[in-house]
PDB file of C-alpha atoms in Angstrom:
ATOM      1  CA  MET A   1      -0.169   0.088   0.100  1.00  0.00           C
ATOM      2  CA  ALA A   2       1.330   3.522  -0.969  1.00  0.00           C
ATOM      3  CA  ARG A   3       2.371   5.748   1.873  1.00  0.00           C
ATOM      4  CA  ARG A   4       0.532   9.047   2.349  1.00  0.00           C
ATOM      5  CA  SER A   5       3.791  10.841   1.651  1.00  0.00           C
ATOM      6  CA  ASP A   6       4.190   9.460  -1.781  1.00  0.00           C
ATOM      7  CA  HIS A   7       1.936  12.248  -3.326  1.00  0.00           C
ATOM      8  CA  SER A   8       0.916  15.658  -2.284  1.00  0.00           C
ATOM      9  CA  ARG A   9      -2.757  16.251  -1.251  1.00  0.00           C
ATOM     10  CA  GLU A  10      -3.408  17.764  -4.694  1.00  0.00           C
ATOM     11  CA  GLU A  11      -1.922  14.783  -6.466  1.00  0.00           C
ATOM     12  CA  LEU A  12      -3.811  12.317  -4.280  1.00  0.00           C
ATOM     13  CA  ALA A  13      -7.081  14.106  -4.852  1.00  0.00           C
ATOM     14  CA  ASP A  14      -6.598  13.907  -8.725  1.00  0.00           C
ATOM     15  CA  LEU A  15      -5.686  10.035  -8.142  1.00  0.00           C
ATOM     16  CA  ILE A  16      -8.899   9.590  -6.308  1.00  0.00           C
ATOM     17  CA  VAL A  17     -11.106  11.555  -8.982  1.00  0.00           C
ATOM     18  CA  GLN A  18      -9.610   9.523 -11.740  1.00  0.00           C
ATOM     19  CA  ALA A  19     -10.152   6.289  -9.907  1.00  0.00           C
ATOM     20  CA  ALA A  20     -13.672   7.271  -9.117  1.00  0.00           C
ATOM     21  CA  ARG A  21     -14.126   8.190 -12.794  1.00  0.00           C
ATOM     22  CA  LYS A  22     -13.000   4.828 -13.911  1.00  0.00           C
ATOM     23  CA  LEU A  23     -15.328   3.069 -11.475  1.00  0.00           C
ATOM     24  CA  VAL A  24     -18.365   5.181 -12.819  1.00  0.00           C
ATOM     25  CA  ALA A  25     -17.517   4.358 -16.404  1.00  0.00           C
ATOM     26  CA  ARG A  26     -17.384   0.671 -15.507  1.00  0.00           C
ATOM     27  CA  GLY A  27     -20.271   0.138 -13.253  1.00  0.00           C
ATOM     28  CA  GLY A  28     -22.146   3.473 -12.701  1.00  0.00           C
ATOM     29  CA  ARG A  29     -22.364   5.941  -9.676  1.00  0.00           C
ATOM     30  CA  ARG A  30     -23.143   3.099  -7.341  1.00  0.00           C
ATOM     31  CA  ALA A  31     -19.963   1.510  -8.001  1.00  0.00           C
ATOM     32  CA  VAL A  32     -18.027   4.318  -6.271  1.00  0.00           C
ATOM     33  CA  THR A  33     -17.199   3.738  -2.783  1.00  0.00           C
ATOM     34  CA  ALA A  34     -14.509   4.614  -0.420  1.00  0.00           C
ATOM     35  CA  ARG A  35     -13.344   1.119  -0.261  1.00  0.00           C
ATOM     36  CA  ALA A  36     -13.449   0.642  -4.001  1.00  0.00           C
ATOM     37  CA  ILE A  37     -11.351   3.798  -4.777  1.00  0.00           C
ATOM     38  CA  ALA A  38      -8.915   2.840  -2.031  1.00  0.00           C
ATOM     39  CA  GLY A  39      -8.487  -0.631  -3.915  1.00  0.00           C
ATOM     40  CA  GLU A  40      -7.830   1.292  -7.168  1.00  0.00           C
ATOM     41  CA  ILE A  41      -5.070   3.670  -5.706  1.00  0.00           C
ATOM     42  CA  GLY A  42      -3.574   1.687  -3.056  1.00  0.00           C
ATOM     43  CA  TYR A  43      -4.267   4.099  -0.208  1.00  0.00           C
ATOM     44  CA  ALA A  44      -6.411   3.610   2.881  1.00  0.00           C
ATOM     45  CA  PRO A  45     -10.154   4.806   2.686  1.00  0.00           C
ATOM     46  CA  GLY A  46      -9.607   7.492   5.242  1.00  0.00           C
ATOM     47  CA  SER A  47      -7.145   9.264   2.747  1.00  0.00           C
ATOM     48  CA  ILE A  48     -10.101   9.779   0.470  1.00  0.00           C
ATOM     49  CA  TYR A  49     -11.770  12.075   3.024  1.00  0.00           C
ATOM     50  CA  ASN A  50      -8.752  13.866   3.887  1.00  0.00           C
ATOM     51  CA  ALA A  51      -7.736  14.889   0.397  1.00  0.00           C
ATOM     52  CA  VAL A  52     -11.288  15.384  -1.216  1.00  0.00           C
ATOM     53  CA  GLY A  53     -14.226  14.923   1.074  1.00  0.00           C
ATOM     54  CA  ASP A  54     -17.046  12.588   1.150  1.00  0.00           C
ATOM     55  CA  ILE A  55     -18.292  10.492  -1.800  1.00  0.00           C
ATOM     56  CA  ASP A  56     -20.794  13.205  -2.966  1.00  0.00           C
ATOM     57  CA  LEU A  57     -17.999  15.509  -3.341  1.00  0.00           C
ATOM     58  CA  VAL A  58     -15.674  12.939  -5.175  1.00  0.00           C
ATOM     59  CA  LEU A  59     -18.566  12.411  -7.419  1.00  0.00           C
ATOM     60  CA  LEU A  60     -19.084  16.074  -8.017  1.00  0.00           C
ATOM     61  CA  ARG A  61     -15.451  16.338  -9.016  1.00  0.00           C
ATOM     62  CA  VAL A  62     -15.909  13.562 -11.534  1.00  0.00           C
ATOM     63  CA  SER A  63     -19.006  15.214 -12.764  1.00  0.00           C
ATOM     64  CA  VAL A  64     -17.060  18.504 -13.383  1.00  0.00           C
ATOM     65  CA  GLU A  65     -14.322  16.577 -15.424  1.00  0.00           C
ATOM     66  CA  VAL A  66     -17.025  14.977 -17.515  1.00  0.00           C
ATOM     67  CA  ILE A  67     -18.884  18.272 -18.089  1.00  0.00           C
ATOM     68  CA  HIS A  68     -15.682  20.034 -19.146  1.00  0.00           C
ATOM     69  CA  ALA A  69     -14.781  17.156 -21.389  1.00  0.00           C
ATOM     70  CA  LEU A  70     -18.164  17.641 -23.173  1.00  0.00           C
ATOM     71  CA  ALA A  71     -17.862  21.437 -23.206  1.00  0.00           C
ATOM     72  CA  ASP A  72     -14.457  20.948 -24.803  1.00  0.00           C
ATOM     73  CA  ARG A  73     -16.084  18.931 -27.496  1.00  0.00           C
ATOM     74  CA  LEU A  74     -18.946  21.294 -28.191  1.00  0.00           C
ATOM     75  CA  ASP A  75     -16.295  24.160 -28.309  1.00  0.00           C
ATOM     76  CA  ALA A  76     -14.465  22.120 -31.139  1.00  0.00           C
ATOM     77  CA  VAL A  77     -17.705  21.477 -32.943  1.00  0.00           C
ATOM     78  CA  ALA A  78     -18.915  24.943 -32.760  1.00  0.00           C
ATOM     79  CA  GLN A  79     -15.531  26.122 -34.315  1.00  0.00           C
ATOM     80  CA  GLU A  80     -15.561  23.473 -36.942  1.00  0.00           C
ATOM     81  CA  SER A  81     -19.201  24.447 -37.935  1.00  0.00           C
ATOM     82  CA  GLN A  82     -18.483  28.054 -38.666  1.00  0.00           C
ATOM     83  CA  SER A  83     -17.893  27.295 -42.229  1.00  0.00           C
ATOM     84  CA  MET A  84     -21.658  26.194 -42.442  1.00  0.00           C
ATOM     85  CA  THR A  85     -23.747  28.871 -44.094  1.00  0.00           C
ATOM     86  CA  GLN A  86     -27.079  28.098 -42.354  1.00  0.00           C
ATOM     87  CA  PRO A  87     -27.201  29.210 -38.471  1.00  0.00           C
ATOM     88  CA  LEU A  88     -29.609  26.248 -37.886  1.00  0.00           C
ATOM     89  CA  GLN A  89     -26.986  23.766 -38.999  1.00  0.00           C
ATOM     90  CA  ARG A  90     -24.482  25.111 -36.645  1.00  0.00           C
ATOM     91  CA  VAL A  91     -26.858  24.649 -33.626  1.00  0.00           C
ATOM     92  CA  LEU A  92     -27.912  21.163 -34.864  1.00  0.00           C
ATOM     93  CA  ALA A  93     -24.266  20.275 -35.115  1.00  0.00           C
ATOM     94  CA  VAL A  94     -23.739  21.239 -31.323  1.00  0.00           C
ATOM     95  CA  ALA A  95     -26.767  19.329 -30.432  1.00  0.00           C
ATOM     96  CA  GLU A  96     -25.866  16.257 -32.240  1.00  0.00           C
ATOM     97  CA  ALA A  97     -22.193  16.453 -30.698  1.00  0.00           C
ATOM     98  CA  TYR A  98     -23.941  16.628 -27.270  1.00  0.00           C
ATOM     99  CA  MET A  99     -25.989  13.470 -27.916  1.00  0.00           C
ATOM    100  CA  ARG A 100     -23.146  11.554 -29.285  1.00  0.00           C
ATOM    101  CA  PHE A 101     -20.848  12.206 -26.405  1.00  0.00           C
ATOM    102  CA  VAL A 102     -23.732  11.295 -24.055  1.00  0.00           C
ATOM    103  CA  THR A 103     -24.394   7.910 -25.831  1.00  0.00           C
ATOM    104  CA  ALA A 104     -20.698   7.185 -26.067  1.00  0.00           C
ATOM    105  CA  ASN A 105     -20.357   7.718 -22.304  1.00  0.00           C
ATOM    106  CA  HIS A 106     -23.724   6.771 -21.132  1.00  0.00           C
ATOM    107  CA  LEU A 107     -22.663   5.318 -17.711  1.00  0.00           C
ATOM    108  CA  LEU A 108     -20.300   8.460 -17.018  1.00  0.00           C
ATOM    109  CA  TRP A 109     -23.237  10.707 -18.040  1.00  0.00           C
ATOM    110  CA  ALA A 110     -25.752   8.825 -15.947  1.00  0.00           C
ATOM    111  CA  GLY A 111     -23.450   9.282 -12.905  1.00  0.00           C
ATOM    112  CA  VAL A 112     -23.345  12.900 -13.738  1.00  0.00           C
ATOM    113  CA  MET A 113     -27.082  13.263 -13.950  1.00  0.00           C
ATOM    114  CA  GLU A 114     -28.078  11.256 -10.980  1.00  0.00           C
ATOM    115  CA  PRO A 115     -28.989  13.496  -7.950  1.00  0.00           C
ATOM    116  CA  GLY A 116     -26.218  13.901  -5.302  1.00  0.00           C
ATOM    117  CA  LEU A 117     -25.828  17.404  -3.401  1.00  0.00           C
ATOM    118  CA  SER A 118     -28.423  19.791  -4.106  1.00  0.00           C
ATOM    119  CA  ARG A 119     -27.720  22.721  -6.408  1.00  0.00           C
ATOM    120  CA  LYS A 120     -27.806  24.971  -3.381  1.00  0.00           C
ATOM    121  CA  GLN A 121     -25.145  22.813  -1.672  1.00  0.00           C
ATOM    122  CA  ALA A 122     -23.039  22.555  -4.814  1.00  0.00           C
ATOM    123  CA  PRO A 123     -19.827  24.474  -4.739  1.00  0.00           C
ATOM    124  CA  ASP A 124     -19.202  27.318  -7.117  1.00  0.00           C
ATOM    125  CA  TRP A 125     -16.757  25.383  -9.292  1.00  0.00           C
ATOM    126  CA  TYR A 126     -19.528  22.777 -10.047  1.00  0.00           C
ATOM    127  CA  SER A 127     -22.129  25.422 -11.059  1.00  0.00           C
ATOM    128  CA  ALA A 128     -19.505  27.221 -13.196  1.00  0.00           C
ATOM    129  CA  ALA A 129     -18.962  24.055 -15.198  1.00  0.00           C
ATOM    130  CA  ARG A 130     -22.573  23.624 -15.867  1.00  0.00           C
ATOM    131  CA  LEU A 131     -23.010  27.321 -16.824  1.00  0.00           C
ATOM    132  CA  ARG A 132     -20.169  26.728 -19.501  1.00  0.00           C
ATOM    133  CA  LEU A 133     -22.353  24.178 -21.245  1.00  0.00           C
ATOM    134  CA  ILE A 134     -25.361  26.693 -21.339  1.00  0.00           C
ATOM    135  CA  GLN A 135     -23.016  29.399 -22.601  1.00  0.00           C
ATOM    136  CA  ARG A 136     -22.127  27.310 -25.515  1.00  0.00           C
ATOM    137  CA  THR A 137     -25.906  27.139 -26.440  1.00  0.00           C
ATOM    138  CA  ASN A 138     -26.250  30.742 -26.001  1.00  0.00           C
ATOM    139  CA  ASP A 139     -23.433  31.389 -28.242  1.00  0.00           C
ATOM    140  CA  VAL A 140     -24.682  29.459 -31.197  1.00  0.00           C
ATOM    141  CA  LEU A 141     -28.136  31.074 -30.752  1.00  0.00           C
ATOM    142  CA  VAL A 142     -26.842  34.671 -31.484  1.00  0.00           C
ATOM    143  CA  PRO A 143     -28.175  34.595 -35.150  1.00  0.00           C
ATOM    144  CA  PHE A 144     -31.649  33.733 -33.885  1.00  0.00           C
ATOM    145  CA  PHE A 145     -32.189  36.326 -30.837  1.00  0.00           C
ATOM    146  CA  ASP A 146     -31.172  39.932 -30.872  1.00  0.00           C
ATOM    147  CA  ASP A 147     -32.308  40.277 -27.281  1.00  0.00           C
ATOM    148  CA  ALA A 148     -29.686  38.867 -24.810  1.00  0.00           C
ATOM    149  CA  ASP A 149     -32.422  37.940 -22.311  1.00  0.00           C
ATOM    150  CA  ASP A 150     -34.587  36.096 -24.789  1.00  0.00           C
ATOM    151  CA  ARG A 151     -31.470  34.354 -26.056  1.00  0.00           C
ATOM    152  CA  SER A 152     -30.500  33.345 -22.534  1.00  0.00           C
ATOM    153  CA  ARG A 153     -34.033  31.955 -21.738  1.00  0.00           C
ATOM    154  CA  ALA A 154     -34.018  30.114 -25.117  1.00  0.00           C
ATOM    155  CA  ALA A 155     -30.420  28.528 -24.354  1.00  0.00           C
ATOM    156  CA  VAL A 156     -31.907  27.393 -20.990  1.00  0.00           C
ATOM    157  CA  ALA A 157     -35.008  26.017 -22.575  1.00  0.00           C
ATOM    158  CA  LEU A 158     -33.111  24.143 -25.175  1.00  0.00           C
ATOM    159  CA  TRP A 159     -30.571  22.814 -22.877  1.00  0.00           C
ATOM    160  CA  ALA A 160     -33.266  21.447 -20.575  1.00  0.00           C
ATOM    161  CA  GLY A 161     -34.844  19.821 -23.603  1.00  0.00           C
ATOM    162  CA  LEU A 162     -31.532  18.214 -24.377  1.00  0.00           C
ATOM    163  CA  GLU A 163     -30.936  17.029 -20.877  1.00  0.00           C
ATOM    164  CA  GLY A 164     -34.277  15.431 -20.807  1.00  0.00           C
ATOM    165  CA  VAL A 165     -33.536  13.434 -24.066  1.00  0.00           C
ATOM    166  CA  ALA A 166     -30.151  12.595 -22.421  1.00  0.00           C
ATOM    167  CA  ALA A 167     -31.859  11.282 -19.100  1.00  0.00           C
ATOM    168  CA  LEU A 168     -34.083   9.111 -21.337  1.00  0.00           C
ATOM    169  CA  GLU A 169     -31.104   7.851 -23.396  1.00  0.00           C
ATOM    170  CA  VAL A 170     -28.998   6.889 -20.511  1.00  0.00           C
ATOM    171  CA  SER A 171     -31.619   5.275 -18.365  1.00  0.00           C
ATOM    172  CA  GLY A 172     -32.542   3.117 -21.460  1.00  0.00           C
ATOM    173  CA  ASN A 173     -36.116   4.337 -21.876  1.00  0.00           C
ATOM    174  CA  LEU A 174     -35.777   5.733 -25.302  1.00  0.00           C
ATOM    175  CA  ALA A 175     -35.327   2.051 -26.550  1.00  0.00           C
ATOM    176  CA  LEU A 176     -38.817   1.409 -25.250  1.00  0.00           C
ATOM    177  CA  GLU A 177     -40.251   3.198 -28.418  1.00  0.00           C
ATOM    178  CA  ASP A 178     -39.097   1.649 -31.830  1.00  0.00           C
ATOM    179  CA  GLY A 179     -37.462   4.122 -34.159  1.00  0.00           C
ATOM    180  CA  ILE A 180     -36.644   6.485 -31.599  1.00  0.00           C
ATOM    181  CA  ASP A 181     -33.032   7.863 -31.778  1.00  0.00           C
ATOM    182  CA  ALA A 182     -31.617  10.248 -29.377  1.00  0.00           C
ATOM    183  CA  VAL A 183     -29.729  12.308 -32.091  1.00  0.00           C
ATOM    184  CA  ASP A 184     -32.694  12.785 -34.296  1.00  0.00           C
ATOM    185  CA  LEU A 185     -34.865  13.734 -31.585  1.00  0.00           C
ATOM    186  CA  ALA A 186     -32.301  16.383 -30.450  1.00  0.00           C
ATOM    187  CA  ARG A 187     -32.491  17.587 -33.874  1.00  0.00           C
ATOM    188  CA  SER A 188     -36.171  17.633 -33.815  1.00  0.00           C
ATOM    189  CA  ILE A 189     -36.315  19.717 -30.519  1.00  0.00           C
ATOM    190  CA  VAL A 190     -33.841  22.329 -31.846  1.00  0.00           C
ATOM    191  CA  SER A 191     -35.552  22.674 -35.265  1.00  0.00           C
ATOM    192  CA  ARG A 192     -39.049  22.999 -33.817  1.00  0.00           C
ATOM    193  CA  TYR A 193     -37.970  25.440 -31.235  1.00  0.00           C
ATOM    194  CA  LEU A 194     -36.079  27.800 -33.489  1.00  0.00           C
ATOM    195  CA  THR A 195     -38.002  27.455 -36.797  1.00  0.00           C
ATOM    196  CA  GLY A 196     -41.364  25.783 -35.832  1.00  0.00           C
ATOM    197  CA  SER A 197     -40.973  23.064 -38.257  1.00  0.00           C
ATOM    198  CA  GLU A 198     -39.226  19.466 -38.374  1.00  0.00           C
ATOM    199  CA  THR A 199     -35.679  18.910 -39.708  1.00  0.00           C
ATOM    200  CA  PRO A 200     -35.609  15.491 -41.322  1.00  0.00           C
ATOM    201  CA  ALA A 201     -33.468  12.849 -39.801  1.00  0.00           C
ATOM    202  CA  GLN A 202     -30.084  12.465 -41.537  1.00  0.00           C
ATOM    203  CA  PRO A 203     -30.282  10.277 -44.677  1.00  0.00           C
ATOM    204  CA  GLY A 204     -28.950   6.830 -44.274  1.00  0.00           C
ATOM    205  CA  ARG A 205     -28.838   6.842 -40.530  1.00  0.00           C
ATOM    206  CA  ARG A 206     -30.752   4.042 -38.375  1.00  0.00           C
ATOM    207  CA  PRO A 207     -31.659   4.510 -34.990  1.00  0.00           C
ATOM    208  CA  ARG A 208     -28.853   2.971 -32.638  1.00  0.00           C
ATOM    209  CA  ARG A 209     -30.087   0.605 -30.213  1.00  0.00           C
ATOM    210  CA  ARG A 210     -28.284  -0.261 -27.047  1.00  0.00           C
ATOM    211  CA  PRO A 211     -29.323  -3.744 -25.319  1.00  0.00           C
ATOM    212  CA  ARG A 212     -31.683  -3.054 -22.600  1.00  0.00           C
ATOM    213  CA  ARG A 213     -30.361  -3.336 -18.986  1.00  0.00           C
ATOM    214  CA  ARG A 214     -31.243  -6.228 -16.968  1.00  0.00           C
ATOM    215  CA  ALA A 215     -33.230  -5.954 -13.862  1.00  0.00           C
TER     216      ALA A 215
END
């Protein structure tokens, strides 16, 4: 077992968060326990509380890492989509990137979305990470709304819609309806909200089906 002096407190905190992230990716949020993390990093369980805090705080740190990873991806897609001539296509590209990230990392994202600390209890660094995602949506909506307040409300509304689809996707409930695809549903929400009409599913795409979870 590693000695406490092998790492600084900051280094140990990072080891703990990375171990927790691996546990979430393998087995979901409930796989993260002090004993499981200790087994991953070779430290005593008490070291986790000394370096980071309780498991809720560890999971919040994991959530922030995942949120920033998604935000980085959305930033890259927004940059790549600047060559698109239609503003709607740029918004759709960001929405699609969000859904693809969620479906590719569904256990991690489920861990992020499951309730832990209430928003009032959450530290500022957690709230700032979530605001970064909403700001990305706000930025791509500039061509649609001259008024900043209207744009902010639209960003929150669209983000709430996308998070709802994500929640259904990671829980496996979208699979209960044949032909329902998270990416196409995200496109539909964005298009109908911004233009009032449906955007067709991308040609040649078939809904992806993930095996239903066992009870």
